[in-house]
PDB file of C-alpha atoms and ligand atoms in Angstrom:
ATOM      1  CA  MET A   1      -2.778 -31.256 -11.779  1.00 94.00           C
ATOM      2  CA  LEU A   2      -2.500 -30.937 -15.584  1.00 98.00           C
ATOM      3  CA  THR A   3      -5.652 -30.974 -17.640  1.00 98.00           C
ATOM      4  CA  LYS A   4      -6.066 -32.170 -21.195  1.00 98.00           C
ATOM      5  CA  LYS A   5      -6.676 -28.547 -22.324  1.00 98.00           C
ATOM      6  CA  GLN A   6      -3.342 -27.399 -20.835  1.00 98.00           C
ATOM      7  CA  LEU A   7      -1.562 -30.381 -22.380  1.00 98.00           C
ATOM      8  CA  VAL A   8      -3.040 -29.652 -25.865  1.00 98.00           C
ATOM      9  CA  SER A   9      -1.823 -26.085 -25.552  1.00 98.00           C
ATOM     10  CA  ASP A  10       1.676 -27.227 -24.443  1.00 98.00           C
ATOM     11  CA  ILE A  11       1.887 -29.799 -27.287  1.00 98.00           C
ATOM     12  CA  LEU A  12       1.016 -27.229 -29.927  1.00 98.00           C
ATOM     13  CA  ALA A  13       3.499 -24.706 -28.458  1.00 98.00           C
ATOM     14  CA  SER A  14       6.217 -27.386 -28.516  1.00 98.00           C
ATOM     15  CA  GLY A  15       6.000 -27.554 -32.318  1.00 98.00           C
ATOM     16  CA  VAL A  16       3.934 -30.703 -32.971  1.00 98.00           C
ATOM     17  CA  ILE A  17       2.208 -30.259 -36.419  1.00 98.00           C
ATOM     18  CA  PRO A  18      -1.448 -31.304 -36.864  1.00 98.00           C
ATOM     19  CA  GLY A  19      -1.769 -33.988 -39.452  1.00 98.00           C
ATOM     20  CA  SER A  20       1.870 -35.211 -39.002  1.00 98.00           C
ATOM     21  CA  ALA A  21       3.249 -38.539 -37.933  1.00 98.00           C
ATOM     22  CA  LEU A  22       4.946 -38.407 -34.541  1.00 99.00           C
ATOM     23  CA  ALA A  23       7.116 -40.938 -32.680  1.00 98.00           C
ATOM     24  CA  LEU A  24       6.938 -40.242 -29.003  1.00 98.00           C
ATOM     25  CA  HIS A  25       9.528 -41.283 -26.333  1.00 98.00           C
ATOM     26  CA  SER A  26       8.214 -40.279 -22.926  1.00 97.00           C
ATOM     27  CA  SER A  27       8.612 -40.206 -19.197  1.00 96.00           C
ATOM     28  CA  MET A  28       5.217 -39.683 -17.492  1.00 96.00           C
ATOM     29  CA  LYS A  29       7.074 -39.017 -14.248  1.00 96.00           C
ATOM     30  CA  ALA A  30       8.815 -36.011 -15.832  1.00 98.00           C
ATOM     31  CA  VAL A  31       5.498 -34.520 -17.162  1.00 98.00           C
ATOM     32  CA  GLY A  32       4.003 -34.243 -13.621  1.00 97.00           C
ATOM     33  CA  LEU A  33       0.607 -35.129 -12.318  1.00 98.00           C
ATOM     34  CA  VAL A  34      -1.965 -35.508 -15.148  1.00 98.00           C
ATOM     35  CA  ASP A  35      -5.672 -35.550 -14.467  1.00 98.00           C
ATOM     36  CA  GLY A  36      -6.675 -38.948 -15.853  1.00 98.00           C
ATOM     37  CA  GLY A  37      -3.181 -40.234 -16.171  1.00 97.00           C
ATOM     38  CA  PRO A  38      -1.443 -41.546 -19.357  1.00 98.00           C
ATOM     39  CA  ASP A  39      -4.756 -41.815 -21.304  1.00 98.00           C
ATOM     40  CA  THR A  40      -5.304 -38.068 -20.974  1.00 98.00           C
ATOM     41  CA  LEU A  41      -1.790 -37.364 -22.302  1.00 98.00           C
ATOM     42  CA  ILE A  42      -2.291 -39.801 -25.191  1.00 98.00           C
ATOM     43  CA  GLU A  43      -5.672 -38.157 -26.029  1.00 98.00           C
ATOM     44  CA  ALA A  44      -4.128 -34.689 -25.914  1.00 98.00           C
ATOM     45  CA  PHE A  45      -1.517 -35.812 -28.505  1.00 98.00           C
ATOM     46  CA  LEU A  46      -4.185 -37.449 -30.653  1.00 98.00           C
ATOM     47  CA  GLU A  47      -6.292 -34.318 -30.485  1.00 98.00           C
ATOM     48  CA  VAL A  48      -3.410 -32.164 -31.715  1.00 98.00           C
ATOM     49  CA  LEU A  49      -2.383 -34.621 -34.438  1.00 98.00           C
ATOM     50  CA  GLY A  50      -6.022 -34.877 -35.631  1.00 98.00           C
ATOM     51  CA  ARG A  51      -7.639 -37.345 -37.935  1.00 96.00           C
ATOM     52  CA  ASP A  52      -4.811 -37.218 -40.585  1.00 98.00           C
ATOM     53  CA  GLY A  53      -2.092 -37.629 -37.966  1.00 98.00           C
ATOM     54  CA  THR A  54      -0.421 -40.657 -36.513  1.00 98.00           C
ATOM     55  CA  LEU A  55       1.098 -41.282 -33.076  1.00 98.00           C
ATOM     56  CA  MET A  56       3.631 -44.116 -32.628  1.00 98.00           C
ATOM     57  CA  VAL A  57       5.359 -45.295 -29.449  1.00 98.00           C
ATOM     58  CA  PRO A  58       7.902 -48.027 -28.648  1.00 98.00           C
ATOM     59  CA  THR A  59       6.509 -51.079 -26.993  1.00 97.00           C
ATOM     60  CA  PHE A  60       9.739 -52.912 -26.749  1.00 96.00           C
ATOM     61  CA  THR A  61       9.936 -56.290 -24.883  1.00 93.00           C
ATOM     62  CA  TYR A  62      13.699 -57.074 -25.355  1.00 87.00           C
ATOM     63  CA  GLY A  63      13.053 -60.735 -26.298  1.00 80.00           C
ATOM     64  CA  VAL A  64      12.315 -64.074 -24.711  1.00 71.00           C
ATOM     65  CA  LYS A  65      15.238 -63.928 -22.230  1.00 70.00           C
ATOM     66  CA  HIS A  66      14.062 -60.614 -20.782  1.00 74.00           C
ATOM     67  CA  GLN A  67      10.314 -61.562 -20.677  1.00 78.00           C
ATOM     68  CA  GLY A  68      10.723 -65.246 -19.777  1.00 82.00           C
ATOM     69  CA  ARG A  69       8.290 -66.341 -22.507  1.00 87.00           C
ATOM     70  CA  PRO A  70       7.692 -65.965 -26.308  1.00 91.00           C
ATOM     71  CA  PHE A  71       6.587 -62.585 -27.640  1.00 93.00           C
ATOM     72  CA  ASP A  72       2.800 -62.246 -27.898  1.00 94.00           C
ATOM     73  CA  PRO A  73       1.546 -59.025 -29.453  1.00 92.00           C
ATOM     74  CA  GLU A  74      -1.640 -59.253 -27.391  1.00 92.00           C
ATOM     75  CA  THR A  75      -0.123 -59.858 -23.938  1.00 93.00           C
ATOM     76  CA  SER A  76       3.572 -59.059 -23.803  1.00 94.00           C
ATOM     77  CA  GLU A  77       4.127 -56.058 -21.662  1.00 95.00           C
ATOM     78  CA  SER A  78       5.907 -53.016 -23.020  1.00 95.00           C
ATOM     79  CA  VAL A  79       8.983 -52.216 -20.893  1.00 94.00           C
ATOM     80  CA  THR A  80       9.449 -48.709 -22.427  1.00 95.00           C
ATOM     81  CA  GLY A  81       7.375 -46.755 -19.906  1.00 93.00           C
ATOM     82  CA  LEU A  82       3.918 -46.504 -18.440  1.00 95.00           C
ATOM     83  CA  LEU A  83       2.462 -44.429 -21.338  1.00 97.00           C
ATOM     84  CA  THR A  84       3.472 -47.059 -23.912  1.00 98.00           C
ATOM     85  CA  GLU A  85       1.863 -49.897 -21.918  1.00 97.00           C
ATOM     86  CA  VAL A  86      -1.402 -47.979 -21.633  1.00 98.00           C
ATOM     87  CA  PHE A  87      -1.140 -46.980 -25.372  1.00 98.00           C
ATOM     88  CA  ARG A  88      -0.773 -50.472 -26.740  1.00 98.00           C
ATOM     89  CA  LYS A  89      -3.928 -51.646 -24.896  1.00 98.00           C
ATOM     90  CA  ARG A  90      -6.091 -48.951 -26.531  1.00 98.00           C
ATOM     91  CA  PRO A  91      -8.649 -50.459 -28.846  1.00 97.00           C
ATOM     92  CA  ASP A  92      -7.510 -48.257 -31.831  1.00 97.00           C
ATOM     93  CA  ALA A  93      -3.813 -49.161 -31.393  1.00 98.00           C
ATOM     94  CA  ILE A  94      -2.040 -51.463 -33.872  1.00 98.00           C
ATOM     95  CA  ARG A  95       1.125 -53.215 -32.513  1.00 97.00           C
ATOM     96  CA  SER A  96       3.813 -54.478 -34.865  1.00 96.00           C
ATOM     97  CA  ILE A  97       4.870 -58.152 -34.652  1.00 94.00           C
ATOM     98  CA  ALA A  98       8.567 -58.083 -33.713  1.00 93.00           C
ATOM     99  CA  PRO A  99       9.906 -60.112 -30.765  1.00 91.00           C
ATOM    100  CA  VAL A 100      12.348 -57.522 -29.436  1.00 92.00           C
ATOM    101  CA  HIS A 101      11.415 -54.012 -30.645  1.00 95.00           C
ATOM    102  CA  SER A 102       7.726 -53.947 -31.442  1.00 96.00           C
ATOM    103  CA  VAL A 103       5.989 -50.529 -31.754  1.00 98.00           C
ATOM    104  CA  ALA A 104       2.333 -49.467 -31.530  1.00 98.00           C
ATOM    105  CA  ALA A 105       0.646 -46.739 -33.555  1.00 98.00           C
ATOM    106  CA  ILE A 106      -2.747 -44.981 -33.779  1.00 98.00           C
ATOM    107  CA  GLY A 107      -3.935 -42.963 -36.733  1.00 98.00           C
ATOM    108  CA  ARG A 108      -3.812 -42.635 -40.506  1.00 98.00           C
ATOM    109  CA  LEU A 109      -0.410 -44.267 -41.069  1.00 98.00           C
ATOM    110  CA  ALA A 110      -0.677 -46.817 -38.213  1.00 98.00           C
ATOM    111  CA  LEU A 111      -0.957 -49.866 -40.425  1.00 98.00           C
ATOM    112  CA  GLU A 112       1.700 -48.648 -42.885  1.00 98.00           C
ATOM    113  CA  LEU A 113       4.245 -48.018 -40.138  1.00 98.00           C
ATOM    114  CA  THR A 114       3.611 -51.247 -38.152  1.00 97.00           C
ATOM    115  CA  ARG A 115       3.180 -53.784 -41.004  1.00 96.00           C
ATOM    116  CA  ASP A 116       5.673 -56.529 -41.830  1.00 93.00           C
ATOM    117  CA  HIS A 117       7.979 -55.568 -38.991  1.00 94.00           C
ATOM    118  CA  LEU A 118       8.975 -59.256 -38.659  1.00 87.00           C
ATOM    119  CA  TYR A 119      10.302 -59.197 -42.244  1.00 83.00           C
ATOM    120  CA  SER A 120      12.238 -55.968 -42.060  1.00 82.00           C
ATOM    121  CA  THR A 121      15.043 -55.115 -39.628  1.00 86.00           C
ATOM    122  CA  THR A 122      14.114 -54.648 -35.952  1.00 90.00           C
ATOM    123  CA  LEU A 123      15.281 -50.986 -35.600  1.00 94.00           C
ATOM    124  CA  GLY A 124      17.097 -50.502 -38.896  1.00 94.00           C
ATOM    125  CA  ARG A 125      16.393 -50.095 -42.549  1.00 93.00           C
ATOM    126  CA  TYR A 126      12.612 -50.359 -43.419  1.00 94.00           C
ATOM    127  CA  SER A 127      11.683 -50.688 -39.749  1.00 96.00           C
ATOM    128  CA  PRO A 128       8.793 -48.586 -38.415  1.00 98.00           C
ATOM    129  CA  TYR A 129      11.160 -45.740 -37.359  1.00 98.00           C
ATOM    130  CA  HIS A 130      12.725 -45.652 -40.822  1.00 98.00           C
ATOM    131  CA  ARG A 131       9.247 -45.667 -42.455  1.00 98.00           C
ATOM    132  CA  LEU A 132       8.124 -42.857 -40.189  1.00 98.00           C
ATOM    133  CA  ALA A 133      11.150 -40.793 -41.247  1.00 98.00           C
ATOM    134  CA  GLU A 134      10.420 -41.589 -44.987  1.00 98.00           C
ATOM    135  CA  ALA A 135       6.817 -40.466 -44.414  1.00 98.00           C
ATOM    136  CA  GLY A 136       8.067 -37.024 -43.150  1.00 98.00           C
ATOM    137  CA  GLY A 137       7.396 -37.804 -39.578  1.00 98.00           C
ATOM    138  CA  SER A 138       8.974 -36.357 -36.441  1.00 98.00           C
ATOM    139  CA  ILE A 139      10.406 -37.663 -33.221  1.00 98.00           C
ATOM    140  CA  MET A 140       9.680 -36.158 -29.770  1.00 98.00           C
ATOM    141  CA  LEU A 141      11.737 -36.775 -26.657  1.00 98.00           C
ATOM    142  CA  LEU A 142       9.373 -35.911 -23.750  1.00 98.00           C
ATOM    143  CA  GLY A 143      11.191 -35.801 -20.417  1.00 98.00           C
ATOM    144  CA  CYS A 144      13.879 -38.122 -21.665  1.00 97.00           C
ATOM    145  CA  ASP A 145      17.171 -37.758 -23.552  1.00 98.00           C
ATOM    146  CA  HIS A 146      18.790 -39.113 -26.733  1.00 98.00           C
ATOM    147  CA  ASN A 147      19.705 -42.357 -24.982  1.00 97.00           C
ATOM    148  CA  SER A 148      16.001 -43.123 -25.608  1.00 97.00           C
ATOM    149  CA  ASN A 149      16.030 -41.915 -29.207  1.00 98.00           C
ATOM    150  CA  SER A 150      15.561 -45.250 -31.030  1.00 98.00           C
ATOM    151  CA  ILE A 151      15.650 -43.753 -34.552  1.00 98.00           C
ATOM    152  CA  ILE A 152      19.512 -43.305 -34.060  1.00 98.00           C
ATOM    153  CA  HIS A 153      19.714 -47.103 -34.441  1.00 97.00           C
ATOM    154  CA  VAL A 154      18.246 -46.669 -37.957  1.00 98.00           C
ATOM    155  CA  ALA A 155      21.229 -44.336 -38.699  1.00 98.00           C
ATOM    156  CA  GLU A 156      23.564 -47.119 -37.543  1.00 97.00           C
ATOM    157  CA  SER A 157      21.813 -49.454 -39.912  1.00 96.00           C
ATOM    158  CA  LEU A 158      21.853 -47.016 -42.888  1.00 97.00           C
ATOM    159  CA  ALA A 159      25.622 -46.298 -42.289  1.00 97.00           C
ATOM    160  CA  GLU A 160      26.094 -50.132 -42.392  1.00 96.00           C
ATOM    161  CA  ILE A 161      28.509 -50.096 -39.473  1.00 97.00           C
ATOM    162  CA  PRO A 162      29.901 -53.615 -39.274  1.00 95.00           C
ATOM    163  CA  TYR A 163      28.718 -54.066 -35.623  1.00 96.00           C
ATOM    164  CA  ILE A 164      25.047 -54.195 -36.588  1.00 95.00           C
ATOM    165  CA  TYR A 165      25.651 -57.833 -37.434  1.00 93.00           C
ATOM    166  CA  THR A 166      27.049 -58.684 -33.981  1.00 92.00           C
ATOM    167  CA  PRO A 167      24.434 -60.709 -32.061  1.00 88.00           C
ATOM    168  CA  THR A 168      23.369 -59.384 -28.672  1.00 86.00           C
ATOM    169  CA  PRO A 169      24.071 -61.235 -25.348  1.00 85.00           C
ATOM    170  CA  GLY A 170      20.338 -61.968 -24.733  1.00 79.00           C
ATOM    171  CA  ALA A 171      20.162 -64.134 -27.937  1.00 81.00           C
ATOM    172  CA  PRO A 172      23.700 -65.028 -29.067  1.00 83.00           C
ATOM    173  CA  ASP A 173      22.313 -67.222 -31.877  1.00 84.00           C
ATOM    174  CA  GLY A 174      19.860 -64.490 -33.027  1.00 85.00           C
ATOM    175  CA  PHE A 175      16.753 -66.693 -32.415  1.00 87.00           C
ATOM    176  CA  HIS A 176      13.632 -65.350 -30.814  1.00 89.00           C
ATOM    177  CA  GLU A 177      10.185 -66.757 -30.276  1.00 90.00           C
ATOM    178  CA  ILE A 178       6.740 -65.552 -31.139  1.00 92.00           C
ATOM    179  CA  ARG A 179       3.383 -66.919 -29.998  1.00 92.00           C
ATOM    180  CA  GLN A 180       0.974 -67.063 -32.890  1.00 88.00           C
ATOM    181  CA  LYS A 181      -2.766 -66.563 -32.795  1.00 87.00           C
ATOM    182  CA  ASP A 182      -3.273 -70.377 -32.926  1.00 92.00           C
ATOM    183  CA  GLY A 183      -1.091 -70.729 -29.843  1.00 90.00           C
ATOM    184  CA  ARG A 184       1.819 -72.296 -31.698  1.00 94.00           C
ATOM    185  CA  VAL A 185       5.325 -70.863 -31.090  1.00 93.00           C
ATOM    186  CA  LYS A 186       7.247 -69.733 -34.080  1.00 91.00           C
ATOM    187  CA  LYS A 187      11.093 -69.396 -34.018  1.00 91.00           C
ATOM    188  CA  ILE A 188      12.598 -66.650 -36.024  1.00 89.00           C
ATOM    189  CA  GLN A 189      16.183 -65.593 -36.525  1.00 89.00           C
ATOM    190  CA  LEU A 190      17.237 -61.919 -36.642  1.00 89.00           C
ATOM    191  CA  THR A 191      20.078 -60.964 -38.994  1.00 87.00           C
ATOM    192  CA  GLU A 192      20.658 -57.397 -37.729  1.00 90.00           C
ATOM    193  CA  PHE A 193      21.052 -56.561 -34.084  1.00 92.00           C
ATOM    194  CA  THR A 194      20.388 -53.472 -31.914  1.00 92.00           C
ATOM    195  CA  GLY A 195      23.104 -52.662 -29.441  1.00 93.00           C
ATOM    196  CA  CYS A 196      23.496 -50.469 -26.464  1.00 94.00           C
ATOM    197  CA  SER A 197      22.206 -46.861 -26.597  1.00 96.00           C
ATOM    198  CA  LYS A 198      23.945 -45.515 -23.439  1.00 97.00           C
ATOM    199  CA  ALA A 199      26.223 -43.243 -25.542  1.00 98.00           C
ATOM    200  CA  PHE A 200      23.394 -41.890 -27.826  1.00 98.00           C
ATOM    201  CA  PHE A 201      23.682 -38.642 -25.806  1.00 98.00           C
ATOM    202  CA  ARG A 202      26.625 -37.958 -28.119  1.00 98.00           C
ATOM    203  CA  ALA A 203      24.154 -37.485 -30.983  1.00 98.00           C
ATOM    204  CA  GLU A 204      22.640 -34.380 -29.263  1.00 98.00           C
ATOM    205  CA  PRO A 205      25.456 -31.818 -29.831  1.00 98.00           C
ATOM    206  CA  VAL A 206      25.790 -33.060 -33.454  1.00 98.00           C
ATOM    207  CA  LEU A 207      22.037 -32.496 -33.996  1.00 98.00           C
ATOM    208  CA  ARG A 208      22.024 -29.148 -32.103  1.00 98.00           C
ATOM    209  CA  LYS A 209      24.942 -27.789 -34.141  1.00 98.00           C
ATOM    210  CA  ALA A 210      22.956 -28.687 -37.352  1.00 98.00           C
ATOM    211  CA  GLY A 211      19.888 -26.849 -35.995  1.00 98.00           C
ATOM    212  CA  ALA A 212      17.793 -30.035 -36.096  1.00 98.00           C
ATOM    213  CA  ILE A 213      16.348 -29.819 -32.533  1.00 98.00           C
ATOM    214  CA  ARG A 214      13.431 -27.709 -31.446  1.00 98.00           C
ATOM    215  CA  ASP A 215      13.204 -27.314 -27.695  1.00 98.00           C
ATOM    216  CA  GLY A 216       9.902 -27.105 -25.841  1.00 98.00           C
ATOM    217  CA  GLN A 217       8.021 -28.025 -22.675  1.00 98.00           C
ATOM    218  CA  ILE A 218       4.924 -30.098 -21.913  1.00 98.00           C
ATOM    219  CA  GLY A 219       3.796 -29.901 -18.242  1.00 98.00           C
ATOM    220  CA  ASP A 220       7.048 -30.086 -16.246  1.00 98.00           C
ATOM    221  CA  ALA A 221       8.935 -32.003 -18.878  1.00 98.00           C
ATOM    222  CA  LYS A 222      11.375 -30.593 -21.370  1.00 98.00           C
ATOM    223  CA  THR A 223      10.813 -31.680 -24.978  1.00 98.00           C
ATOM    224  CA  GLN A 224      13.076 -32.071 -28.033  1.00 98.00           C
ATOM    225  CA  LEU A 225      11.429 -32.338 -31.417  1.00 98.00           C
ATOM    226  CA  MET A 226      13.205 -33.326 -34.576  1.00 98.00           C
ATOM    227  CA  LYS A 227      12.314 -34.441 -38.134  1.00 98.00           C
ATOM    228  CA  GLY A 228      13.149 -38.060 -38.663  1.00 98.00           C
ATOM    229  CA  ASP A 229      14.564 -37.682 -42.195  1.00 98.00           C
ATOM    230  CA  GLU A 230      16.695 -34.739 -41.156  1.00 98.00           C
ATOM    231  CA  LEU A 231      18.163 -36.690 -38.227  1.00 98.00           C
ATOM    232  CA  LEU A 232      19.068 -39.622 -40.497  1.00 98.00           C
ATOM    233  CA  LYS A 233      20.596 -37.289 -43.103  1.00 98.00           C
ATOM    234  CA  ILE A 234      22.789 -35.736 -40.380  1.00 98.00           C
ATOM    235  CA  MET A 235      23.713 -38.784 -38.311  1.00 98.00           C
ATOM    236  CA  THR A 236      24.388 -41.352 -41.126  1.00 98.00           C
ATOM    237  CA  PRO A 237      27.471 -39.579 -42.651  1.00 97.00           C
ATOM    238  CA  VAL A 238      28.690 -38.674 -39.150  1.00 98.00           C
ATOM    239  CA  LEU A 239      28.689 -42.430 -38.295  1.00 98.00           C
ATOM    240  CA  ASN A 240      30.345 -43.320 -41.575  1.00 96.00           C
ATOM    241  CA  SER A 241      33.277 -41.145 -40.659  1.00 96.00           C
ATOM    242  CA  ASP A 242      33.293 -42.026 -36.906  1.00 97.00           C
ATOM    243  CA  PRO A 243      31.748 -45.550 -36.608  1.00 97.00           C
ATOM    244  CA  GLY A 244      32.666 -45.878 -32.925  1.00 97.00           C
ATOM    245  CA  LEU A 245      30.915 -42.667 -31.880  1.00 98.00           C
ATOM    246  CA  LEU A 246      27.874 -44.389 -30.340  1.00 98.00           C
ATOM    247  CA  LEU A 247      29.635 -47.192 -28.418  1.00 98.00           C
ATOM    248  CA  CYS A 248      29.546 -46.594 -24.689  1.00 97.00           C
ATOM    249  CA  PRO A 249      32.842 -46.380 -22.564  1.00 96.00           C
ATOM    250  CA  LYS A 250      31.884 -48.937 -19.869  1.00 97.00           C
ATOM    251  CA  PRO A 251      34.781 -51.502 -19.882  1.00 97.00           C
ATOM    252  CA  THR A 252      32.359 -54.348 -19.060  1.00 96.00           C
ATOM    253  CA  CYS A 253      29.540 -53.504 -21.548  1.00 96.00           C
ATOM    254  CA  SER A 254      28.698 -56.875 -23.144  1.00 94.00           C
ATOM    255  CA  TYR A 255      27.145 -55.060 -26.163  1.00 95.00           C
ATOM    256  CA  CYS A 256      29.765 -52.417 -26.939  1.00 96.00           C
ATOM    257  CA  ARG A 257      33.050 -54.273 -26.301  1.00 95.00           C
ATOM    258  CA  PRO A 258      32.424 -57.077 -28.834  1.00 94.00           C
ATOM    259  CA  ARG A 259      31.108 -54.409 -31.309  1.00 95.00           C
ATOM    260  CA  GLU A 260      34.236 -52.377 -30.866  1.00 95.00           C
ATOM    261  CA  LYS A 261      36.204 -55.432 -32.022  1.00 94.00           C
ATOM    262  CA  THR A 262      34.409 -55.461 -35.346  1.00 94.00           C
ATOM    263  CA  LEU A 263      35.621 -51.876 -35.992  1.00 94.00           C
ATOM    264  CA  ASN A 264      39.228 -52.747 -35.083  1.00 85.00           C
ATOM    265  CA  PRO A 265      39.567 -56.463 -35.987  1.00 79.00           C
ATOM    266  CA  ASP A 266      43.370 -56.362 -35.571  1.00 79.00           C
ATOM    267  CA  LYS A 267      43.331 -55.065 -31.970  1.00 67.00           C
TER     268      LYS A 267
HETATM  269 ZN1  LIG B   1      27.473 -50.146 -24.133  1.00 91.32          ZN
END
């Protein structure tokens, strides 16, 4: 059974810097049994980051088709892991308003990272992950791999790969719904779309070769820590020269196959 004290010591040893902004992608199952559950792990991260630090997690919902109802920042469940669902319900957490890829943050930059998400891209330019990188923040993969590393979508957006404008199968017209505080439902239309991330594992050797990944361990889980701005600086030109790199090979993938066509319109 892992205690908060052990977790704090592991988090520090894994390279997390007090006072920094950190985006965390996590698998609680990989960490092992924690005394007090996800809240203890969250509190251990917050203790290391300190008063000047910020912790951000994905609280994605994947839109109305996935959830069966309009996005409501108060009640829509996060489908990106147990820790994120517990995190968004904490009284000090601020959740961004975005119908597909909302995030939640606690700490000094929480408001700055989560504001106006509806008016930026969902996971691209000026989105919370882009802002975190611009603010000098880092990304940690805790017990998961680069297929969960959402900031790589920001690199797709910065590289302006033509496929970012290909609507996703869940909302082919780009429309999503949000329940407002007064109960009314607002329809919004996205202009940039986030595709499949099943081939994001291909980013790992590129980042490793550039020395951008610091390995560590928290509990039983392996960790990879990287600076957001460094990742974008490495991945954006790589995607410019090889725009198909992150499309998965599955012949029936309803995200990647139409996207492939935008790269080779004559095929
Ligand atoms: Zn795919």
